[in-house]
Amino acid sequence: MLKGQFDMKDMGLADVILGIKITRTSEGITLSQEHYAEKILERFKNYSNGTAKTPVDTQLHLTKNSGEAVSQVEYARVIGSLMYLTNCTRPDLAHAVNVLSRYTSNPGHTHWKAITRVLNYVRHTKSYGLHYGKEPAVLEGYSDANWISDSKNSKSTSGYVFTLGGAAISWKSSKQTLLARSTMESEFIALDKAAEEAEWLRNFLEDIPMWEKPVPALRIHCDSQSAIARALNTLYNGKSRHIRRRHKTIRHLITTGVISVDYIKSADNLADPFTKGLTRDQVLKSSKGMGLLPMTKEDV
């Protein structure tokens, strides 16, 4: 059909698309950006000369730089390079890159220390890729939030991830635009963002001709029982307008069969690494759960 409209030729199955390598096996396909990661490390080799097994130092607390900016342009270049890697095949970098990008206008030495750790982590895991299998052929999501109550900038962080075929297909870590007054509110705001993405993904599946119809309600896992109870409640008697609006939206998606919401333990919530730094074991567990595995044994 395309040849009838355009001057083109069939070059066979795609091998690399926009720097993303596609590897096909009998078990499924893998998307990786090892070559691109190596380019990043070579370009910024003056800032990365070691390895790290987690992208975030949980003991390092970042705040706004009150002094002069340290290599601001170069800092922005590193962030931009990491963003493409993060958005395409590396969900494990999402939280670190999202937080560090907030200080792009005026980075300090502490921010450079944190970004160097991310580069070192990329060096340690450069061959990681998303491994998609044939099962499970069910799209499901995870939602989480990290409520901050004792910081000068007390806006929480939302995170969600959706998986299909055993690996992540959509993810996001972002700073909430509204001030949450409790853990429940921050979790509810995060659930609303996940529900918005779930609606889009479900509509996308509806548009795929060969996908089985009807598409069932997309399940979203949340580790806050209070937020789930609020979502399932038919009435909202709170005073917060932004929560009332989100409650109406989520209730509509639930009652129309677009989504369903259930509880999951925090330890099993794949959205956890999108809201805060984790230990090495937790990073390994969450990465495996998102289908993010090494292409070679050296990076295990």
PDB file of C-alpha atoms in Angstrom:
ATOM      1  CA  MET A   1       0.000   0.000   0.000  1.00  0.00           C
ATOM      2  CA  LEU A   2       2.791   2.393   0.917  1.00  0.00           C
ATOM      3  CA  LYS A   3       4.795   1.509  -2.199  1.00  0.00           C
ATOM      4  CA  GLY A   4       1.785   2.462  -4.291  1.00  0.00           C
ATOM      5  CA  GLN A   5       1.847   5.968  -2.856  1.00  0.00           C
ATOM      6  CA  PHE A   6       5.532   6.648  -2.245  1.00  0.00           C
ATOM      7  CA  ASP A   7       8.908   5.960  -3.855  1.00  0.00           C
ATOM      8  CA  MET A   8      10.340   3.546  -1.294  1.00  0.00           C
ATOM      9  CA  LYS A   9      11.868   0.123  -0.791  1.00  0.00           C
ATOM     10  CA  ASP A  10      11.492  -2.582   1.842  1.00  0.00           C
ATOM     11  CA  MET A  11      14.719  -2.885   3.859  1.00  0.00           C
ATOM     12  CA  GLY A  12      13.431  -5.729   6.008  1.00  0.00           C
ATOM     13  CA  LEU A  13      12.836  -5.793   9.747  1.00  0.00           C
ATOM     14  CA  ALA A  14      13.981  -2.735  11.670  1.00  0.00           C
ATOM     15  CA  ASP A  15      17.228  -3.137  13.583  1.00  0.00           C
ATOM     16  CA  VAL A  16      17.752   0.348  15.037  1.00  0.00           C
ATOM     17  CA  ILE A  17      15.174   3.145  15.314  1.00  0.00           C
ATOM     18  CA  LEU A  18      16.256   6.576  16.586  1.00  0.00           C
ATOM     19  CA  GLY A  19      19.189   5.064  18.462  1.00  0.00           C
ATOM     20  CA  ILE A  20      17.102   2.292  20.019  1.00  0.00           C
ATOM     21  CA  LYS A  21      18.359  -1.188  19.132  1.00  0.00           C
ATOM     22  CA  ILE A  22      15.755  -3.900  18.602  1.00  0.00           C
ATOM     23  CA  THR A  23      16.837  -7.457  19.382  1.00  0.00           C
ATOM     24  CA  ARG A  24      14.489 -10.308  18.470  1.00  0.00           C
ATOM     25  CA  THR A  25      14.595 -13.758  20.049  1.00  0.00           C
ATOM     26  CA  SER A  26      12.248 -16.709  20.296  1.00  0.00           C
ATOM     27  CA  GLU A  27      11.116 -15.371  23.679  1.00  0.00           C
ATOM     28  CA  GLY A  28      10.267 -11.854  22.518  1.00  0.00           C
ATOM     29  CA  ILE A  29      12.020  -8.568  21.773  1.00  0.00           C
ATOM     30  CA  THR A  30      14.415  -6.318  23.666  1.00  0.00           C
ATOM     31  CA  LEU A  31      14.823  -2.566  23.330  1.00  0.00           C
ATOM     32  CA  SER A  32      18.187  -1.165  24.427  1.00  0.00           C
ATOM     33  CA  GLN A  33      20.319   1.969  24.037  1.00  0.00           C
ATOM     34  CA  GLU A  34      23.742   0.658  24.989  1.00  0.00           C
ATOM     35  CA  HIS A  35      25.433   2.457  22.100  1.00  0.00           C
ATOM     36  CA  TYR A  36      23.766   5.739  23.046  1.00  0.00           C
ATOM     37  CA  ALA A  37      24.714   5.253  26.712  1.00  0.00           C
ATOM     38  CA  GLU A  38      28.333   4.761  25.672  1.00  0.00           C
ATOM     39  CA  LYS A  39      28.191   8.006  23.701  1.00  0.00           C
ATOM     40  CA  ILE A  40      26.934   9.854  26.781  1.00  0.00           C
ATOM     41  CA  LEU A  41      29.707   8.417  28.938  1.00  0.00           C
ATOM     42  CA  GLU A  42      32.340   9.304  26.346  1.00  0.00           C
ATOM     43  CA  ARG A  43      30.993  12.822  25.917  1.00  0.00           C
ATOM     44  CA  PHE A  44      30.983  13.498  29.660  1.00  0.00           C
ATOM     45  CA  LYS A  45      33.900  11.276  30.666  1.00  0.00           C
ATOM     46  CA  ASN A  46      35.431  14.124  32.703  1.00  0.00           C
ATOM     47  CA  TYR A  47      32.545  13.778  35.169  1.00  0.00           C
ATOM     48  CA  SER A  48      32.242  10.008  35.334  1.00  0.00           C
ATOM     49  CA  ASN A  49      35.168   7.726  36.050  1.00  0.00           C
ATOM     50  CA  GLY A  50      33.635   5.073  38.282  1.00  0.00           C
ATOM     51  CA  THR A  51      30.519   2.967  38.744  1.00  0.00           C
ATOM     52  CA  ALA A  52      27.512   3.081  41.055  1.00  0.00           C
ATOM     53  CA  LYS A  53      24.915   0.419  41.737  1.00  0.00           C
ATOM     54  CA  THR A  54      22.043   2.817  42.423  1.00  0.00           C
ATOM     55  CA  PRO A  55      21.146   6.052  40.588  1.00  0.00           C
ATOM     56  CA  VAL A  56      20.420   8.004  43.780  1.00  0.00           C
ATOM     57  CA  ASP A  57      22.411   8.470  46.978  1.00  0.00           C
ATOM     58  CA  THR A  58      19.692   8.250  49.627  1.00  0.00           C
ATOM     59  CA  GLN A  59      21.902  10.171  52.076  1.00  0.00           C
ATOM     60  CA  LEU A  60      22.289  13.166  49.753  1.00  0.00           C
ATOM     61  CA  HIS A  61      19.532  15.783  50.121  1.00  0.00           C
ATOM     62  CA  LEU A  62      19.315  18.329  47.327  1.00  0.00           C
ATOM     63  CA  THR A  63      18.252  21.957  47.822  1.00  0.00           C
ATOM     64  CA  LYS A  64      18.410  25.108  45.725  1.00  0.00           C
ATOM     65  CA  ASN A  65      21.879  26.495  45.147  1.00  0.00           C
ATOM     66  CA  SER A  66      22.238  29.876  46.881  1.00  0.00           C
ATOM     67  CA  GLY A  67      25.608  30.656  45.281  1.00  0.00           C
ATOM     68  CA  GLU A  68      26.839  30.995  41.725  1.00  0.00           C
ATOM     69  CA  ALA A  69      25.974  28.332  39.181  1.00  0.00           C
ATOM     70  CA  VAL A  70      28.607  25.664  38.531  1.00  0.00           C
ATOM     71  CA  SER A  71      29.014  24.837  34.800  1.00  0.00           C
ATOM     72  CA  GLN A  72      25.338  25.490  34.132  1.00  0.00           C
ATOM     73  CA  VAL A  73      25.472  24.926  30.362  1.00  0.00           C
ATOM     74  CA  GLU A  74      27.328  21.637  30.716  1.00  0.00           C
ATOM     75  CA  TYR A  75      24.898  20.529  33.439  1.00  0.00           C
ATOM     76  CA  ALA A  76      21.976  21.198  31.085  1.00  0.00           C
ATOM     77  CA  ARG A  77      23.692  19.141  28.373  1.00  0.00           C
ATOM     78  CA  VAL A  78      24.046  16.161  30.685  1.00  0.00           C
ATOM     79  CA  ILE A  79      20.386  16.431  31.728  1.00  0.00           C
ATOM     80  CA  GLY A  80      19.239  16.623  28.114  1.00  0.00           C
ATOM     81  CA  SER A  81      21.290  13.570  27.138  1.00  0.00           C
ATOM     82  CA  LEU A  82      20.006  11.564  30.091  1.00  0.00           C
ATOM     83  CA  MET A  83      16.395  12.537  29.401  1.00  0.00           C
ATOM     84  CA  TYR A  84      16.358  10.802  26.018  1.00  0.00           C
ATOM     85  CA  LEU A  85      17.797   7.660  27.579  1.00  0.00           C
ATOM     86  CA  THR A  86      15.275   7.860  30.424  1.00  0.00           C
ATOM     87  CA  ASN A  87      12.219   8.417  28.254  1.00  0.00           C
ATOM     88  CA  CYS A  88      12.978   5.600  25.801  1.00  0.00           C
ATOM     89  CA  THR A  89      14.349   2.536  27.598  1.00  0.00           C
ATOM     90  CA  ARG A  90      15.528   3.375  31.119  1.00  0.00           C
ATOM     91  CA  PRO A  91      12.650   3.861  33.581  1.00  0.00           C
ATOM     92  CA  ASP A  92      15.072   3.248  36.468  1.00  0.00           C
ATOM     93  CA  LEU A  93      16.616   6.679  35.795  1.00  0.00           C
ATOM     94  CA  ALA A  94      13.321   8.582  35.781  1.00  0.00           C
ATOM     95  CA  HIS A  95      13.258   9.794  39.380  1.00  0.00           C
ATOM     96  CA  ALA A  96      16.909  10.833  39.519  1.00  0.00           C
ATOM     97  CA  VAL A  97      16.765  12.732  36.222  1.00  0.00           C
ATOM     98  CA  ASN A  98      13.447  14.366  37.112  1.00  0.00           C
ATOM     99  CA  VAL A  99      14.773  15.680  40.435  1.00  0.00           C
ATOM    100  CA  LEU A 100      18.095  16.857  39.001  1.00  0.00           C
ATOM    101  CA  SER A 101      16.364  18.655  36.123  1.00  0.00           C
ATOM    102  CA  ARG A 102      14.695  20.957  38.667  1.00  0.00           C
ATOM    103  CA  TYR A 103      18.071  22.586  39.340  1.00  0.00           C
ATOM    104  CA  THR A 104      19.168  23.104  35.732  1.00  0.00           C
ATOM    105  CA  SER A 105      18.996  26.912  35.969  1.00  0.00           C
ATOM    106  CA  ASN A 106      21.460  27.150  38.873  1.00  0.00           C
ATOM    107  CA  PRO A 107      23.298  23.897  39.712  1.00  0.00           C
ATOM    108  CA  GLY A 108      25.775  23.707  42.553  1.00  0.00           C
ATOM    109  CA  HIS A 109      28.516  21.301  43.570  1.00  0.00           C
ATOM    110  CA  THR A 110      25.998  19.053  45.355  1.00  0.00           C
ATOM    111  CA  HIS A 111      23.915  18.735  42.199  1.00  0.00           C
ATOM    112  CA  TRP A 112      27.018  17.855  40.195  1.00  0.00           C
ATOM    113  CA  LYS A 113      27.836  15.188  42.754  1.00  0.00           C
ATOM    114  CA  ALA A 114      24.362  13.723  42.277  1.00  0.00           C
ATOM    115  CA  ILE A 115      24.491  13.843  38.490  1.00  0.00           C
ATOM    116  CA  THR A 116      27.926  12.216  38.516  1.00  0.00           C
ATOM    117  CA  ARG A 117      26.404   9.321  40.446  1.00  0.00           C
ATOM    118  CA  VAL A 118      23.732   8.920  37.757  1.00  0.00           C
ATOM    119  CA  LEU A 119      26.431   8.789  35.073  1.00  0.00           C
ATOM    120  CA  ASN A 120      28.345   6.215  37.110  1.00  0.00           C
ATOM    121  CA  TYR A 121      25.166   4.161  37.430  1.00  0.00           C
ATOM    122  CA  VAL A 122      24.656   4.353  33.659  1.00  0.00           C
ATOM    123  CA  ARG A 123      28.218   3.080  33.237  1.00  0.00           C
ATOM    124  CA  HIS A 124      27.433   0.116  35.495  1.00  0.00           C
ATOM    125  CA  THR A 125      24.143  -0.688  33.704  1.00  0.00           C
ATOM    126  CA  LYS A 126      24.764   0.559  30.165  1.00  0.00           C
ATOM    127  CA  SER A 127      23.735  -2.763  28.574  1.00  0.00           C
ATOM    128  CA  TYR A 128      20.347  -2.831  30.314  1.00  0.00           C
ATOM    129  CA  GLY A 129      17.311  -3.116  28.065  1.00  0.00           C
ATOM    130  CA  LEU A 130      13.569  -3.667  28.250  1.00  0.00           C
ATOM    131  CA  HIS A 131      12.725  -7.331  27.578  1.00  0.00           C
ATOM    132  CA  TYR A 132       9.206  -7.901  26.235  1.00  0.00           C
ATOM    133  CA  GLY A 133       7.736 -11.386  26.096  1.00  0.00           C
ATOM    134  CA  LYS A 134       4.471 -12.797  24.807  1.00  0.00           C
ATOM    135  CA  GLU A 135       3.046 -13.093  28.306  1.00  0.00           C
ATOM    136  CA  PRO A 136       1.342 -11.621  30.178  1.00  0.00           C
ATOM    137  CA  ALA A 137      -0.678  -9.958  27.428  1.00  0.00           C
ATOM    138  CA  VAL A 138      -2.399  -7.799  30.018  1.00  0.00           C
ATOM    139  CA  LEU A 139      -1.791  -4.098  30.464  1.00  0.00           C
ATOM    140  CA  GLU A 140      -1.657  -3.015  34.104  1.00  0.00           C
ATOM    141  CA  GLY A 141      -0.383   0.007  36.002  1.00  0.00           C
ATOM    142  CA  TYR A 142       1.194   1.008  39.298  1.00  0.00           C
ATOM    143  CA  SER A 143       0.803   4.345  41.080  1.00  0.00           C
ATOM    144  CA  ASP A 144       2.722   5.863  43.988  1.00  0.00           C
ATOM    145  CA  ALA A 145       3.578   9.167  45.661  1.00  0.00           C
ATOM    146  CA  ASN A 146       6.143  10.450  48.132  1.00  0.00           C
ATOM    147  CA  TRP A 147       4.569  13.004  50.459  1.00  0.00           C
ATOM    148  CA  ILE A 148       6.916  15.734  51.692  1.00  0.00           C
ATOM    149  CA  SER A 149       5.781  17.645  54.759  1.00  0.00           C
ATOM    150  CA  ASP A 150       8.959  19.075  56.309  1.00  0.00           C
ATOM    151  CA  SER A 151      10.703  20.671  53.333  1.00  0.00           C
ATOM    152  CA  LYS A 152      10.858  24.283  52.212  1.00  0.00           C
ATOM    153  CA  ASN A 153       9.440  23.065  48.934  1.00  0.00           C
ATOM    154  CA  SER A 154       6.718  20.787  50.224  1.00  0.00           C
ATOM    155  CA  LYS A 155       5.257  19.571  46.948  1.00  0.00           C
ATOM    156  CA  SER A 156       5.218  15.812  46.649  1.00  0.00           C
ATOM    157  CA  THR A 157       6.432  13.570  43.838  1.00  0.00           C
ATOM    158  CA  SER A 158       4.115  11.399  41.746  1.00  0.00           C
ATOM    159  CA  GLY A 159       5.100   8.283  39.879  1.00  0.00           C
ATOM    160  CA  TYR A 160       3.452   5.682  37.688  1.00  0.00           C
ATOM    161  CA  VAL A 161       4.456   2.827  35.400  1.00  0.00           C
ATOM    162  CA  PHE A 162       2.455   0.578  33.072  1.00  0.00           C
ATOM    163  CA  THR A 163       3.631  -2.843  31.961  1.00  0.00           C
ATOM    164  CA  LEU A 164       2.696  -5.140  29.101  1.00  0.00           C
ATOM    165  CA  GLY A 165       4.367  -8.371  28.057  1.00  0.00           C
ATOM    166  CA  GLY A 166       6.451  -8.372  31.224  1.00  0.00           C
ATOM    167  CA  ALA A 167       8.082  -4.952  30.726  1.00  0.00           C
ATOM    168  CA  ALA A 168       7.348  -1.257  31.112  1.00  0.00           C
ATOM    169  CA  ILE A 169       5.725   0.574  28.198  1.00  0.00           C
ATOM    170  CA  SER A 170       4.907   3.900  29.877  1.00  0.00           C
ATOM    171  CA  TRP A 171       6.303   5.614  32.974  1.00  0.00           C
ATOM    172  CA  LYS A 172       6.667   9.005  34.587  1.00  0.00           C
ATOM    173  CA  SER A 173       8.143  10.664  37.651  1.00  0.00           C
ATOM    174  CA  SER A 174       7.042  14.239  38.252  1.00  0.00           C
ATOM    175  CA  LYS A 175       6.731  16.912  40.884  1.00  0.00           C
ATOM    176  CA  GLN A 176       3.128  17.540  41.856  1.00  0.00           C
ATOM    177  CA  THR A 177       1.847  20.975  40.911  1.00  0.00           C
ATOM    178  CA  LEU A 178      -0.475  21.167  43.911  1.00  0.00           C
ATOM    179  CA  LEU A 179       0.283  21.188  47.611  1.00  0.00           C
ATOM    180  CA  ALA A 180      -0.905  17.970  49.244  1.00  0.00           C
ATOM    181  CA  ARG A 181      -1.908  18.304  52.885  1.00  0.00           C
ATOM    182  CA  SER A 182      -1.605  14.604  53.694  1.00  0.00           C
ATOM    183  CA  THR A 183      -0.256  11.305  52.441  1.00  0.00           C
ATOM    184  CA  MET A 184      -3.723  10.380  51.216  1.00  0.00           C
ATOM    185  CA  GLU A 185      -4.000  13.555  49.130  1.00  0.00           C
ATOM    186  CA  SER A 186      -0.571  13.078  47.552  1.00  0.00           C
ATOM    187  CA  GLU A 187      -1.404   9.442  46.728  1.00  0.00           C
ATOM    188  CA  PHE A 188      -4.759  10.491  45.309  1.00  0.00           C
ATOM    189  CA  ILE A 189      -3.160  13.127  43.078  1.00  0.00           C
ATOM    190  CA  ALA A 190      -0.699  10.484  41.829  1.00  0.00           C
ATOM    191  CA  LEU A 191      -3.567   8.054  41.215  1.00  0.00           C
ATOM    192  CA  ASP A 192      -5.350  10.687  39.149  1.00  0.00           C
ATOM    193  CA  LYS A 193      -2.276  11.115  36.902  1.00  0.00           C
ATOM    194  CA  ALA A 194      -2.013   7.349  36.491  1.00  0.00           C
ATOM    195  CA  ALA A 195      -5.713   7.120  35.657  1.00  0.00           C
ATOM    196  CA  GLU A 196      -5.295   9.794  32.987  1.00  0.00           C
ATOM    197  CA  GLU A 197      -2.492   7.799  31.349  1.00  0.00           C
ATOM    198  CA  ALA A 198      -4.478   4.566  31.724  1.00  0.00           C
ATOM    199  CA  GLU A 199      -7.398   6.048  29.812  1.00  0.00           C
ATOM    200  CA  TRP A 200      -5.108   7.047  26.934  1.00  0.00           C
ATOM    201  CA  LEU A 201      -3.418   3.641  26.824  1.00  0.00           C
ATOM    202  CA  ARG A 202      -6.729   1.797  26.857  1.00  0.00           C
ATOM    203  CA  ASN A 203      -8.028   3.940  23.985  1.00  0.00           C
ATOM    204  CA  PHE A 204      -4.792   3.143  22.147  1.00  0.00           C
ATOM    205  CA  LEU A 205      -5.421  -0.597  22.545  1.00  0.00           C
ATOM    206  CA  GLU A 206      -8.971  -0.086  21.275  1.00  0.00           C
ATOM    207  CA  ASP A 207      -7.517   1.373  18.066  1.00  0.00           C
ATOM    208  CA  ILE A 208      -5.302  -1.656  17.377  1.00  0.00           C
ATOM    209  CA  PRO A 209      -7.278  -3.788  14.878  1.00  0.00           C
ATOM    210  CA  MET A 210      -5.890  -7.169  16.003  1.00  0.00           C
ATOM    211  CA  TRP A 211      -6.233  -6.505  19.729  1.00  0.00           C
ATOM    212  CA  GLU A 212      -8.919  -8.559  21.446  1.00  0.00           C
ATOM    213  CA  LYS A 213     -12.119  -6.615  22.025  1.00  0.00           C
ATOM    214  CA  PRO A 214     -13.610  -5.448  24.256  1.00  0.00           C
ATOM    215  CA  VAL A 215     -10.570  -4.238  26.165  1.00  0.00           C
ATOM    216  CA  PRO A 216     -11.131  -4.974  29.870  1.00  0.00           C
ATOM    217  CA  ALA A 217     -10.782  -2.362  32.602  1.00  0.00           C
ATOM    218  CA  LEU A 218      -7.151  -1.451  33.081  1.00  0.00           C
ATOM    219  CA  ARG A 219      -6.082  -2.336  36.620  1.00  0.00           C
ATOM    220  CA  ILE A 220      -4.039   0.212  38.589  1.00  0.00           C
ATOM    221  CA  HIS A 221      -2.220  -0.964  41.717  1.00  0.00           C
ATOM    222  CA  CYS A 222      -1.860   1.505  44.584  1.00  0.00           C
ATOM    223  CA  ASP A 223      -0.229   1.024  48.008  1.00  0.00           C
ATOM    224  CA  SER A 224      -2.484   3.528  49.806  1.00  0.00           C
ATOM    225  CA  GLN A 225      -5.672   1.973  51.153  1.00  0.00           C
ATOM    226  CA  SER A 226      -7.028   5.397  52.118  1.00  0.00           C
ATOM    227  CA  ALA A 227      -6.594   6.702  48.564  1.00  0.00           C
ATOM    228  CA  ILE A 228      -8.297   3.591  47.164  1.00  0.00           C
ATOM    229  CA  ALA A 229     -11.178   3.964  49.619  1.00  0.00           C
ATOM    230  CA  ARG A 230     -11.542   7.597  48.571  1.00  0.00           C
ATOM    231  CA  ALA A 231     -11.580   6.607  44.896  1.00  0.00           C
ATOM    232  CA  LEU A 232     -14.213   3.905  45.445  1.00  0.00           C
ATOM    233  CA  ASN A 233     -16.424   6.122  47.590  1.00  0.00           C
ATOM    234  CA  THR A 234     -19.385   7.469  45.628  1.00  0.00           C
ATOM    235  CA  LEU A 235     -19.373  10.735  47.560  1.00  0.00           C
ATOM    236  CA  TYR A 236     -16.640  13.202  48.432  1.00  0.00           C
ATOM    237  CA  ASN A 237     -17.330  15.485  51.390  1.00  0.00           C
ATOM    238  CA  GLY A 238     -13.922  17.142  51.627  1.00  0.00           C
ATOM    239  CA  LYS A 239     -13.211  20.839  51.134  1.00  0.00           C
ATOM    240  CA  SER A 240     -10.280  20.644  48.688  1.00  0.00           C
ATOM    241  CA  ARG A 241     -11.502  21.586  45.215  1.00  0.00           C
ATOM    242  CA  HIS A 242      -8.591  19.916  43.428  1.00  0.00           C
ATOM    243  CA  ILE A 243      -9.290  16.631  45.228  1.00  0.00           C
ATOM    244  CA  ARG A 244     -13.023  16.903  44.513  1.00  0.00           C
ATOM    245  CA  ARG A 245     -12.360  17.345  40.786  1.00  0.00           C
ATOM    246  CA  ARG A 246      -9.940  14.403  40.699  1.00  0.00           C
ATOM    247  CA  HIS A 247     -12.388  12.261  42.663  1.00  0.00           C
ATOM    248  CA  LYS A 248     -15.069  12.946  40.074  1.00  0.00           C
ATOM    249  CA  THR A 249     -12.715  12.016  37.228  1.00  0.00           C
ATOM    250  CA  ILE A 250     -11.503   8.780  38.830  1.00  0.00           C
ATOM    251  CA  ARG A 251     -15.029   7.744  39.826  1.00  0.00           C
ATOM    252  CA  HIS A 252     -16.180   8.254  36.236  1.00  0.00           C
ATOM    253  CA  LEU A 253     -13.357   6.072  34.871  1.00  0.00           C
ATOM    254  CA  ILE A 254     -14.141   3.343  37.413  1.00  0.00           C
ATOM    255  CA  THR A 255     -17.910   3.316  36.856  1.00  0.00           C
ATOM    256  CA  THR A 256     -17.524   3.296  33.054  1.00  0.00           C
ATOM    257  CA  GLY A 257     -15.162   0.313  33.222  1.00  0.00           C
ATOM    258  CA  VAL A 258     -12.080   2.120  31.948  1.00  0.00           C
ATOM    259  CA  ILE A 259      -9.998   1.393  35.051  1.00  0.00           C
ATOM    260  CA  SER A 260     -10.116  -0.549  38.287  1.00  0.00           C
ATOM    261  CA  VAL A 261      -8.075   0.151  41.402  1.00  0.00           C
ATOM    262  CA  ASP A 262      -6.716  -2.363  43.892  1.00  0.00           C
ATOM    263  CA  TYR A 263      -4.253  -2.507  46.771  1.00  0.00           C
ATOM    264  CA  ILE A 264      -0.665  -3.700  46.572  1.00  0.00           C
ATOM    265  CA  LYS A 265       2.045  -3.790  49.223  1.00  0.00           C
ATOM    266  CA  SER A 266       4.624  -1.001  49.029  1.00  0.00           C
ATOM    267  CA  ALA A 267       7.384  -3.591  48.662  1.00  0.00           C
ATOM    268  CA  ASP A 268       5.728  -4.880  45.468  1.00  0.00           C
ATOM    269  CA  ASN A 269       4.765  -1.519  44.004  1.00  0.00           C
ATOM    270  CA  LEU A 270       6.757  -1.010  40.774  1.00  0.00           C
ATOM    271  CA  ALA A 271       6.054   2.738  40.929  1.00  0.00           C
ATOM    272  CA  ASP A 272       8.084   3.080  44.142  1.00  0.00           C
ATOM    273  CA  PRO A 273      11.409   3.936  42.390  1.00  0.00           C
ATOM    274  CA  PHE A 274       9.687   6.815  40.564  1.00  0.00           C
ATOM    275  CA  THR A 275       9.111   8.728  43.805  1.00  0.00           C
ATOM    276  CA  LYS A 276      12.315   8.303  45.830  1.00  0.00           C
ATOM    277  CA  GLY A 277      15.790   6.808  45.957  1.00  0.00           C
ATOM    278  CA  LEU A 278      16.027   3.121  46.844  1.00  0.00           C
ATOM    279  CA  THR A 279      18.631   0.693  48.109  1.00  0.00           C
ATOM    280  CA  ARG A 280      20.579  -1.561  45.751  1.00  0.00           C
ATOM    281  CA  ASP A 281      18.365  -4.592  46.399  1.00  0.00           C
ATOM    282  CA  GLN A 282      15.209  -2.543  45.882  1.00  0.00           C
ATOM    283  CA  VAL A 283      16.553  -1.090  42.630  1.00  0.00           C
ATOM    284  CA  LEU A 284      17.362  -4.576  41.334  1.00  0.00           C
ATOM    285  CA  LYS A 285      13.939  -5.904  42.321  1.00  0.00           C
ATOM    286  CA  SER A 286      11.986  -3.032  40.774  1.00  0.00           C
ATOM    287  CA  SER A 287      14.095  -3.069  37.589  1.00  0.00           C
ATOM    288  CA  LYS A 288      13.464  -6.785  37.153  1.00  0.00           C
ATOM    289  CA  GLY A 289       9.752  -6.215  37.726  1.00  0.00           C
ATOM    290  CA  MET A 290       9.747  -3.629  34.926  1.00  0.00           C
ATOM    291  CA  GLY A 291      11.491  -6.038  32.561  1.00  0.00           C
ATOM    292  CA  LEU A 292      14.711  -4.034  32.693  1.00  0.00           C
ATOM    293  CA  LEU A 293      17.467  -6.637  32.477  1.00  0.00           C
ATOM    294  CA  PRO A 294      21.098  -6.731  31.307  1.00  0.00           C
ATOM    295  CA  MET A 295      21.909  -7.867  27.806  1.00  0.00           C
ATOM    296  CA  THR A 296      25.208  -9.334  29.062  1.00  0.00           C
ATOM    297  CA  LYS A 297      26.117 -11.183  32.245  1.00  0.00           C
ATOM    298  CA  GLU A 298      28.807  -8.650  33.196  1.00  0.00           C
ATOM    299  CA  ASP A 299      26.205  -6.136  34.372  1.00  0.00           C
ATOM    300  CA  VAL A 300      24.245  -8.481  36.651  1.00  0.00           C
TER     301      VAL A 300
END
